[in-house]
Coordinates of N, CA and C in Angstrom, one line a residue:
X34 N 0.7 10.3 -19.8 CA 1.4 11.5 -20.1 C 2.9 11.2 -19.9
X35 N 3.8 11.8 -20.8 CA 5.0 11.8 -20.7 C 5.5 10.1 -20.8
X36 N 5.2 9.5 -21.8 CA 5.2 7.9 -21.8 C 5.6 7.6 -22.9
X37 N 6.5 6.9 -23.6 CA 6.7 6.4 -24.7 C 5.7 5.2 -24.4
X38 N 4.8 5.1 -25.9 CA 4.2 4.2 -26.1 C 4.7 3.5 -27.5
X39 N 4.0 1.8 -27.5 CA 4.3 1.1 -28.9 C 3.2 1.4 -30.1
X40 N 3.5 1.9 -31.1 CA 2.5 2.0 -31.6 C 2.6 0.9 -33.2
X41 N 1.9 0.5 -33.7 CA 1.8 -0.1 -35.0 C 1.0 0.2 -36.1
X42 N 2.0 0.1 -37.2 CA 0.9 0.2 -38.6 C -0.1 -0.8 -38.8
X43 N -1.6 -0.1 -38.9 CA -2.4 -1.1 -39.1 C -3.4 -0.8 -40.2
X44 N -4.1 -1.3 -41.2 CA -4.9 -0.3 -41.4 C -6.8 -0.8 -41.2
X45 N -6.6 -1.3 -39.9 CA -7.8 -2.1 -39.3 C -8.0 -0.6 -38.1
X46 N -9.5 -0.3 -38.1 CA -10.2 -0.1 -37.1 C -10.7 -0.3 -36.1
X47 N -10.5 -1.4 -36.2 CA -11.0 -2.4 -35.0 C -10.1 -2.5 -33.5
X48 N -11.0 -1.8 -32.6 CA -9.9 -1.7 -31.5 C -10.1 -2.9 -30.7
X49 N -8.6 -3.2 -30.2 CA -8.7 -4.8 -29.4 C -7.6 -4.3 -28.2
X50 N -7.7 -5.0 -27.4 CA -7.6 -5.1 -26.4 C -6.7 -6.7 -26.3
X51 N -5.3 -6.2 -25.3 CA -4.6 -7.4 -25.1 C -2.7 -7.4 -24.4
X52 N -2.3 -8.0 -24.8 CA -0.8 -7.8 -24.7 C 0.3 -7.9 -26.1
X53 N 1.0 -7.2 -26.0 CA 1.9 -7.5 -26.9 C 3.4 -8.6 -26.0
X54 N 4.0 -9.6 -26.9 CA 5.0 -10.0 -26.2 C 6.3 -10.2 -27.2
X55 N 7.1 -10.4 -26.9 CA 8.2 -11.2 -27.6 C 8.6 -11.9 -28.3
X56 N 9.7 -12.8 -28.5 CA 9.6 -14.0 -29.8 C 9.2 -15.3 -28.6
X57 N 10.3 -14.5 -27.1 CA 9.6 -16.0 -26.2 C 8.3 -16.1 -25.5
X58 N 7.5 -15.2 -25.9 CA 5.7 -15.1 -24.9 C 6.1 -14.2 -23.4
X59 N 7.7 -13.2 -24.0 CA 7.6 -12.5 -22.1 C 6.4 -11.3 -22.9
X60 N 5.7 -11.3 -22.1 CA 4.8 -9.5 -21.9 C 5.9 -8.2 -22.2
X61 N 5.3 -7.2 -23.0 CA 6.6 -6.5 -23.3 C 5.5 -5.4 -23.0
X62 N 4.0 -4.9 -23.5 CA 3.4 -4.1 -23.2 C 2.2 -4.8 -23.0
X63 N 1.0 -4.1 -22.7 CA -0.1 -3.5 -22.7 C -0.6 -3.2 -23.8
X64 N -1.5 -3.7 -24.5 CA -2.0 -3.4 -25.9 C -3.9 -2.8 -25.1
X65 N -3.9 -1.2 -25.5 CA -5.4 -0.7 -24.7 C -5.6 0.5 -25.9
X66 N -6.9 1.0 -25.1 CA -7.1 2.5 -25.8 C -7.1 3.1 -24.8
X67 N -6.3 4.7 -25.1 CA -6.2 5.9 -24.2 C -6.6 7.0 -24.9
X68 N -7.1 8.1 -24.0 CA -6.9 8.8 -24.2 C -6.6 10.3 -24.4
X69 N -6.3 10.8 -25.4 CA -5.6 12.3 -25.2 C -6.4 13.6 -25.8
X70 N -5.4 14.3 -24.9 CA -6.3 15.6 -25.3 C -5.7 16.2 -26.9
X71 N -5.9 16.6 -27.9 CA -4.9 17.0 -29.0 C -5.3 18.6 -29.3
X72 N -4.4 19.8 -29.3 CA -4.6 21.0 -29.7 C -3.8 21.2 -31.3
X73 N -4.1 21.9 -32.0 CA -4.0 22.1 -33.1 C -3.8 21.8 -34.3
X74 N -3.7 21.9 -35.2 CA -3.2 21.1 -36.4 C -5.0 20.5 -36.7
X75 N -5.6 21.4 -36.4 CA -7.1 21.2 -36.5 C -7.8 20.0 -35.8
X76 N -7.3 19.4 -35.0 CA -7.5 18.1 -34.1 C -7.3 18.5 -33.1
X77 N -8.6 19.6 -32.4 CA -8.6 19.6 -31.1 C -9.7 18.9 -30.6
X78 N -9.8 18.5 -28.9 CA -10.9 18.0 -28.2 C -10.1 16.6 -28.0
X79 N -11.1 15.3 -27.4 CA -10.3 14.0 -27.3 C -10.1 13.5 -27.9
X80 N -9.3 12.5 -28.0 CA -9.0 11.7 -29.2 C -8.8 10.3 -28.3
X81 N -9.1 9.1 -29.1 CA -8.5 7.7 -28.6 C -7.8 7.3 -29.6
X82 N -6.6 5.9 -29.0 CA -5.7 5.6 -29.5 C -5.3 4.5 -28.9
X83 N -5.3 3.5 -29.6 CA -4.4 2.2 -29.2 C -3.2 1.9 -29.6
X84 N -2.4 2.0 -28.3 CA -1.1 1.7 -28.5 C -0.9 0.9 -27.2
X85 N 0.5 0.7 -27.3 CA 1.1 -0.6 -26.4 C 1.8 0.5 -25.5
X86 N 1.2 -0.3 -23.9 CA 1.9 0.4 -22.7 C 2.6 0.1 -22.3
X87 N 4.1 0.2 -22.1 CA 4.9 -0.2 -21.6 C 4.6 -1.2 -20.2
X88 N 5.0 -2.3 -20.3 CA 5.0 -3.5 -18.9 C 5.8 -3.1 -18.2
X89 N 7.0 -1.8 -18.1 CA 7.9 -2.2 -17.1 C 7.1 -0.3 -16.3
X90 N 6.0 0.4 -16.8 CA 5.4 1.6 -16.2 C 4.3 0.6 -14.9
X91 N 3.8 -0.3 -15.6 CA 2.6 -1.2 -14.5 C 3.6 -1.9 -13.8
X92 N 4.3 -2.6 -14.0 CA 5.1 -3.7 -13.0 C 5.4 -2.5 -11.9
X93 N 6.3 -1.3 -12.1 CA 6.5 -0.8 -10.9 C 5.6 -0.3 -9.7
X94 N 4.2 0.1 -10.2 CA 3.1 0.6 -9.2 C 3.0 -0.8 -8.7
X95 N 2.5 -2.1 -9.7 CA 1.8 -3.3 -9.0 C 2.8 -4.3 -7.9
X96 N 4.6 -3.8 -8.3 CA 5.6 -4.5 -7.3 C 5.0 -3.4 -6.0
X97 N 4.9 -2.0 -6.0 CA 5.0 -1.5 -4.6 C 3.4 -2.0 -4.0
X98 N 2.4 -2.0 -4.6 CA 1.5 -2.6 -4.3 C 1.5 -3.8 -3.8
X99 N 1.8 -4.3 -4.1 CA 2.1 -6.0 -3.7 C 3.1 -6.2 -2.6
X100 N 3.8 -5.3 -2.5 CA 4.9 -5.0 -1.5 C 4.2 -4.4 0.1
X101 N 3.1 -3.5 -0.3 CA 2.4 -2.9 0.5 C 3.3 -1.9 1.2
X102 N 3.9 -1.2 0.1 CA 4.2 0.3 0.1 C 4.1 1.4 0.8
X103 N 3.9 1.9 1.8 CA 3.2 2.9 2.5 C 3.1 3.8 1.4
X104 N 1.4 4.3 1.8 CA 0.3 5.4 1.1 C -1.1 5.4 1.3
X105 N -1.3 6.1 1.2 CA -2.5 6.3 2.1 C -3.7 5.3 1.4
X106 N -4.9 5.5 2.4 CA -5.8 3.9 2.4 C -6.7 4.3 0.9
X107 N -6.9 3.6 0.1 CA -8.1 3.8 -0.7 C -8.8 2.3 -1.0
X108 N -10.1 2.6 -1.2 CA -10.8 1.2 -1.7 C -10.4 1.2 -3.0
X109 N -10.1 -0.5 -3.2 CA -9.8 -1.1 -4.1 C -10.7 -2.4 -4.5
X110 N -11.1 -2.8 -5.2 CA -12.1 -3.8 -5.1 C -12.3 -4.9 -4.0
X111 N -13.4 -3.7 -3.5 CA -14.3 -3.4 -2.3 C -13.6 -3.5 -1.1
X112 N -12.0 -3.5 -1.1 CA -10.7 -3.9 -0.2 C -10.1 -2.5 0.1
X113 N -10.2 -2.0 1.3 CA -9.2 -1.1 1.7 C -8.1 -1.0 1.9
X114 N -6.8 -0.5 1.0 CA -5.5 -1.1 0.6 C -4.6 -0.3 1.0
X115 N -3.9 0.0 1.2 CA -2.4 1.1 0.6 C -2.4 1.5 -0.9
X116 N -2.9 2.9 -0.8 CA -2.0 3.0 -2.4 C -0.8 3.8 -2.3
X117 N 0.2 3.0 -2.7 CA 1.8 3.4 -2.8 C 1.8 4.9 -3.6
X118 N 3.2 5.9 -3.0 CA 3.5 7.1 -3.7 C 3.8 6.4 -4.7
X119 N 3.9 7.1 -6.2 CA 4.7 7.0 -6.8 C 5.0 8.3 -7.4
X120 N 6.2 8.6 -7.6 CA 7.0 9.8 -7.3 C 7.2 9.7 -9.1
X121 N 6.9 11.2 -9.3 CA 7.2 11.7 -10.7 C 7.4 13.0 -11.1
X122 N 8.0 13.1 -12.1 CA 8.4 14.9 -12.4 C 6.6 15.5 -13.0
X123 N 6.5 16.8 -12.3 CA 5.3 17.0 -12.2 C 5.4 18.2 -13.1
X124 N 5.1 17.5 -14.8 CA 5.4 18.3 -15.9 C 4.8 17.9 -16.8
X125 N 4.6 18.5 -17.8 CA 4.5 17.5 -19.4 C 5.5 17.9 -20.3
X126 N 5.8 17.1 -20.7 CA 7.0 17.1 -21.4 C 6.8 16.6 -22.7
X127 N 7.7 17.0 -24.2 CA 7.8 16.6 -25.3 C 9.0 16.7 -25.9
X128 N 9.9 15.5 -26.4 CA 10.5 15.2 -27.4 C 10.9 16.2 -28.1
X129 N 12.0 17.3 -28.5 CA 12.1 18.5 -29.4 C 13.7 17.4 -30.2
X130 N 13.9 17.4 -31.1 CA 15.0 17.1 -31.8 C 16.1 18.1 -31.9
X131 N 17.4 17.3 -32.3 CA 18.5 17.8 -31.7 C 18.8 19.4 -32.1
X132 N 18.7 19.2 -33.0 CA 18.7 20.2 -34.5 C 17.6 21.7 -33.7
X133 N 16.8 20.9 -33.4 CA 16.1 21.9 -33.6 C 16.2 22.7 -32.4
X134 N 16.8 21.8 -31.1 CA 17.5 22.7 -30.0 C 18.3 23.4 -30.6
X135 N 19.2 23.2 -31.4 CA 20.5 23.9 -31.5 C 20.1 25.4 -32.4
X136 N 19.0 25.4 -32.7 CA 18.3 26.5 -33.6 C 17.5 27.5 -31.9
X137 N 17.4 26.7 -31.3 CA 17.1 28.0 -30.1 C 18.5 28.3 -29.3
X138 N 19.5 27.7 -29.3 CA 20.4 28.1 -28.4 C 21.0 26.9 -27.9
X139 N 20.6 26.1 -27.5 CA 21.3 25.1 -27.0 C 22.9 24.7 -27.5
X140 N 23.8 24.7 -27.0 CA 25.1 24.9 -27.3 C 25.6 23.2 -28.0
X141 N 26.4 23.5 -28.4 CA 27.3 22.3 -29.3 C 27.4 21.5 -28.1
X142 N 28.5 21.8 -27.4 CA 28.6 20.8 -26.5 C 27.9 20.2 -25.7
X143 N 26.6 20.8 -25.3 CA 25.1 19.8 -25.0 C 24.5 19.2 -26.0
X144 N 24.2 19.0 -27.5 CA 24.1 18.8 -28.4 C 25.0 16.8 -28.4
X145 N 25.9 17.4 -28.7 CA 26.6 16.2 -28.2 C 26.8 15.4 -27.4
X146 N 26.6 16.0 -26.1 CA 26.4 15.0 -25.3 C 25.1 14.4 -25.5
X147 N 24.9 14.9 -25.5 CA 22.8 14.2 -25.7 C 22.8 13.6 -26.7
X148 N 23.6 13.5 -28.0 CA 23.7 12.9 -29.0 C 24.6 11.4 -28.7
X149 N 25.8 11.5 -28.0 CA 26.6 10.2 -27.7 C 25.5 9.4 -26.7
X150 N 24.8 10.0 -25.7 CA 24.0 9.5 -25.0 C 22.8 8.3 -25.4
X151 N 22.4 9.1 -26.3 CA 21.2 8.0 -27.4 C 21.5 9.1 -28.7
X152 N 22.1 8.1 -29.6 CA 22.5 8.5 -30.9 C 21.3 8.0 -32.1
X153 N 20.4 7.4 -31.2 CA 19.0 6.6 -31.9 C 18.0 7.4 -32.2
X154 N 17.6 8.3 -30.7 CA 16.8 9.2 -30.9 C 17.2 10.5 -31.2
X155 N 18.5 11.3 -30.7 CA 18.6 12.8 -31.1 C 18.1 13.5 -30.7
X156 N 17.6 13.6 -29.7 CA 16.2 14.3 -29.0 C 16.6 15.1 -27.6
X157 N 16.1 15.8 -27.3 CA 16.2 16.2 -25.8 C 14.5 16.9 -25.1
X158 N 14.1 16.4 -23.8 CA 13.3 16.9 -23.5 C 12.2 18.2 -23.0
X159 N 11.5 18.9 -23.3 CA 11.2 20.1 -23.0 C 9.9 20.1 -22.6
X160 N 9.8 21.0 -21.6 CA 8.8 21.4 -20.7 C 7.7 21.7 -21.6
X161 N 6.6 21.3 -21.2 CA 5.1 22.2 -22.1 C 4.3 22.7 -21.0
X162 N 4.3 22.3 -19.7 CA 3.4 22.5 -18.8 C 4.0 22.1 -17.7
X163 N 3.8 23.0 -16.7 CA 3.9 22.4 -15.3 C 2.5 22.3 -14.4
X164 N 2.5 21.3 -13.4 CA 0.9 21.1 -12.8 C 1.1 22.1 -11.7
X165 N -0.1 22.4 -11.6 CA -0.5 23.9 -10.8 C -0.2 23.2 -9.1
X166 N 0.6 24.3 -8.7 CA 0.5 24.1 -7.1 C 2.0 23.3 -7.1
X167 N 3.1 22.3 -7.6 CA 4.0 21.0 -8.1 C 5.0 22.1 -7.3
X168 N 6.0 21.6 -6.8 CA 7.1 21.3 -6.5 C 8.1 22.1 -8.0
X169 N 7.6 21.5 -8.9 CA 7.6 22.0 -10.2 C 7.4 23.0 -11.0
X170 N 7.0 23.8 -10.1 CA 6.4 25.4 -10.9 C 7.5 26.1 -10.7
X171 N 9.0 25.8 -10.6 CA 10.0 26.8 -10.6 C 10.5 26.5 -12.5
X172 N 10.1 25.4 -12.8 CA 10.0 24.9 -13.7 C 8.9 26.0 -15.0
X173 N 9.8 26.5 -16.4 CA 8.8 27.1 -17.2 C 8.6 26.3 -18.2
X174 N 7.8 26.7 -19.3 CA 7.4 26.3 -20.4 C 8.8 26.6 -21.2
X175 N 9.0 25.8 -22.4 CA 9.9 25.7 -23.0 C 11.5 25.0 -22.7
X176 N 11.9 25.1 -21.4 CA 12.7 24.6 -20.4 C 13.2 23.3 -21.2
X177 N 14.4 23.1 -21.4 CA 14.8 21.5 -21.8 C 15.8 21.4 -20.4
X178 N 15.7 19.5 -20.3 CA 15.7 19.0 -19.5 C 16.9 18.6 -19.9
X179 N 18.3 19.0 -19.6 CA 19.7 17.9 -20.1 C 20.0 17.2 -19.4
X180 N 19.8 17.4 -17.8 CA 20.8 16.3 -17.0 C 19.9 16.2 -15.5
X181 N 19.9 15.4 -14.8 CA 19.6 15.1 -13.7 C 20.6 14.3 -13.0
X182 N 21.2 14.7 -11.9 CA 22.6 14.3 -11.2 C 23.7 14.2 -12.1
X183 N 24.0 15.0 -13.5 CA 24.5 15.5 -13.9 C 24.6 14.3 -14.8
X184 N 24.1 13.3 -15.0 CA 24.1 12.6 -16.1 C 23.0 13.1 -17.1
X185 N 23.2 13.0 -18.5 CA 22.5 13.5 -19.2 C 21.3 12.7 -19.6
X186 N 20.0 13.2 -19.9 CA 18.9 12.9 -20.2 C 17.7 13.0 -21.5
X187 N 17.7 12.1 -22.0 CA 16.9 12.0 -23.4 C 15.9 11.5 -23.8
X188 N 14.9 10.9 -23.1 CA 13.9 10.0 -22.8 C 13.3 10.3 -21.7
X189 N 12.0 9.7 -21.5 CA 10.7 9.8 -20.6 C 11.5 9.0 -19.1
X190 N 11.7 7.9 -20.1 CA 12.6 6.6 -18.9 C 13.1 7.2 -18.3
X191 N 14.3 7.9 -18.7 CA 15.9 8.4 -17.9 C 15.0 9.2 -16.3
X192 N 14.0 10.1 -16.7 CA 13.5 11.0 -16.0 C 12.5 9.9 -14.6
X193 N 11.8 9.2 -15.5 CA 11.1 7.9 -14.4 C 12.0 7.4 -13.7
X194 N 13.5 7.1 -14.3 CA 14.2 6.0 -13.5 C 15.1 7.0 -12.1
X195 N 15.2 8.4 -12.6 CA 15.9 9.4 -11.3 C 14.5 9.3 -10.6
X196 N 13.1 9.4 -10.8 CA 12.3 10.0 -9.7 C 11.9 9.2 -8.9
X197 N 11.9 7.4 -9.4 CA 12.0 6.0 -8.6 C 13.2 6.2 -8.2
X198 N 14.7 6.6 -8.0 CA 15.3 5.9 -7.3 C 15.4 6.9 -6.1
X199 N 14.7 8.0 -6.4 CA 14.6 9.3 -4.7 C 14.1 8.1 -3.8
X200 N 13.7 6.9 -3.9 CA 12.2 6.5 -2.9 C 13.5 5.3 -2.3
X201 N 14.8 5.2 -3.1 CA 15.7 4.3 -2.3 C 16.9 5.1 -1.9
X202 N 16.9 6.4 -1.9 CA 18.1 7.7 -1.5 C 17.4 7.9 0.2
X203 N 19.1 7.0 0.6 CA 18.4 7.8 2.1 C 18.7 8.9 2.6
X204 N 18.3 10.0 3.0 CA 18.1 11.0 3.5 C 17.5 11.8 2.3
X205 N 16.6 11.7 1.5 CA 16.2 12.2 -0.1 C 15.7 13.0 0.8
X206 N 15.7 14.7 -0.3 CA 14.7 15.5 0.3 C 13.2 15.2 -0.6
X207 N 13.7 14.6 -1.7 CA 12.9 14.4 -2.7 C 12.7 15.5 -4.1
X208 N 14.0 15.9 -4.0 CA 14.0 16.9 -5.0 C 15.4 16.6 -5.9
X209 N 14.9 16.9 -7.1 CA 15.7 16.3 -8.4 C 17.5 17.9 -8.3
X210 N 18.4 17.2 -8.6 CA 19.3 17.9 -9.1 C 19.0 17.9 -10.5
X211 N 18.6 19.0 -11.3 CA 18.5 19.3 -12.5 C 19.5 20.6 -13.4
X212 N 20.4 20.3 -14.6 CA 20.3 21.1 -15.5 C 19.0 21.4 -16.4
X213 N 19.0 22.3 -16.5 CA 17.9 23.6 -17.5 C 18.7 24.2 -18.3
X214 N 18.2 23.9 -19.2 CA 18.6 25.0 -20.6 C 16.7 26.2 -20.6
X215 N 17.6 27.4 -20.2 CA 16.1 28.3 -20.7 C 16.3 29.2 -21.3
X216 N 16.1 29.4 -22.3 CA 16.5 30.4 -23.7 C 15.7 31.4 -23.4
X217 N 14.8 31.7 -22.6 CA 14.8 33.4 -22.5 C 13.9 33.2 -21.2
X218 N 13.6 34.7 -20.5 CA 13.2 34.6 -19.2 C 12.1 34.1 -18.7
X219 N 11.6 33.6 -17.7 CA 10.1 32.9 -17.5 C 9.4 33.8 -16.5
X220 N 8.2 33.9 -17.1 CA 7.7 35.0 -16.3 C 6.5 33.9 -15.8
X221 N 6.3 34.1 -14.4 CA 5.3 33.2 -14.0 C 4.2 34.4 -13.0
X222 N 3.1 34.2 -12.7 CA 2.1 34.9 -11.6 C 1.7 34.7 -10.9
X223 N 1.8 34.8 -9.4 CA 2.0 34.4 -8.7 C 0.3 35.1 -7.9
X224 N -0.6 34.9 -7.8 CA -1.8 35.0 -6.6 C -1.0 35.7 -5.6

């Protein structure tokens, strides 16, 4: 969730299993099948899909692993280990394009910044879900994500790279400085 993956034109069936690399043989992703949940557009229920996982989402769990991270013990082949926190915005999130912020509200001058930021994608992020019980539930649905420590944000990365570097902030409380754009009020219910 919340991952840019590699995906390729193919018109083969055939699911394989492997790595993708480079022109020099570095590992760039993960070539697997995952899968997702899909609602509407008449494609609901699971779906599988092979696409390429980013190497640099596994390198960071398997450096603090390897590092022996403090986190609590779990068996791991048949080895009782540390499994390291790994710290994440506890949300789901999708890609809305620029345009189409600016058609709910989102102002010119966030527009552009997020545009000079990555002029590639155009995009800014928005909330679909927050996980029940999260740190995150102040957090609504529809919510776009512009900035975290006031630098602006356009990508899955930008958001991974603020939530790994709480774990090197000393005295972190562990909570994100965020701008929110929320175009009308969130009504949440509270038990």
């Amino acid at each position: 969730m919340n991952t840019e993956v590699i995906e390729l034109d193919t018109d083969s069936d055939i699911e394989l299993s492997g790595v993708l690399t480079d022109e020099q043989g570095r590992v760039q992703a993960l070539w697997a099948s995952i899968s997702s949940q899909l609602f509407g557009c008449g494609k609901e229920g699971d779906h599988q899909f092979v696409v390429g996982i980013p190497i640099h989402l596994i390198s960071q769990v398997l450096e603090k692993i390897i590092s022996g991270a403090p986190g609590p013990f779990r068996l791991i082949n048949g080895i009782r280990r540390p499994m390291p926190f790994v710290r994440l915005l506890e949300v789901e999130i999708y890609p809305t394009l620029l345009t189409e912020a600016s058609n709910y509200g989102l102002s010119d001058r966030w527009v552009q910044a997020l545009a000079e930021k990555d002029p590639e994608r155009r995009q800014v992020l928005q909330i679909i879900g927050c996980f029940a019980g999260s740190k995150a539930e102040t957090l609504c649905e529809g919510d776009m994500i512009l900035a975290i420590d006031k630098k602006p944000i356009t990508c899955f990365l930008d958001i991974e790279n603020a939530c790994q570097k709480l774990d090197h902030s000393v005295g972190s409380d562990g909570m994100l400085n965020m701008t929110i754009f929320r175009q009308r009020l969130c009504w949440k219910s509270h038990p």
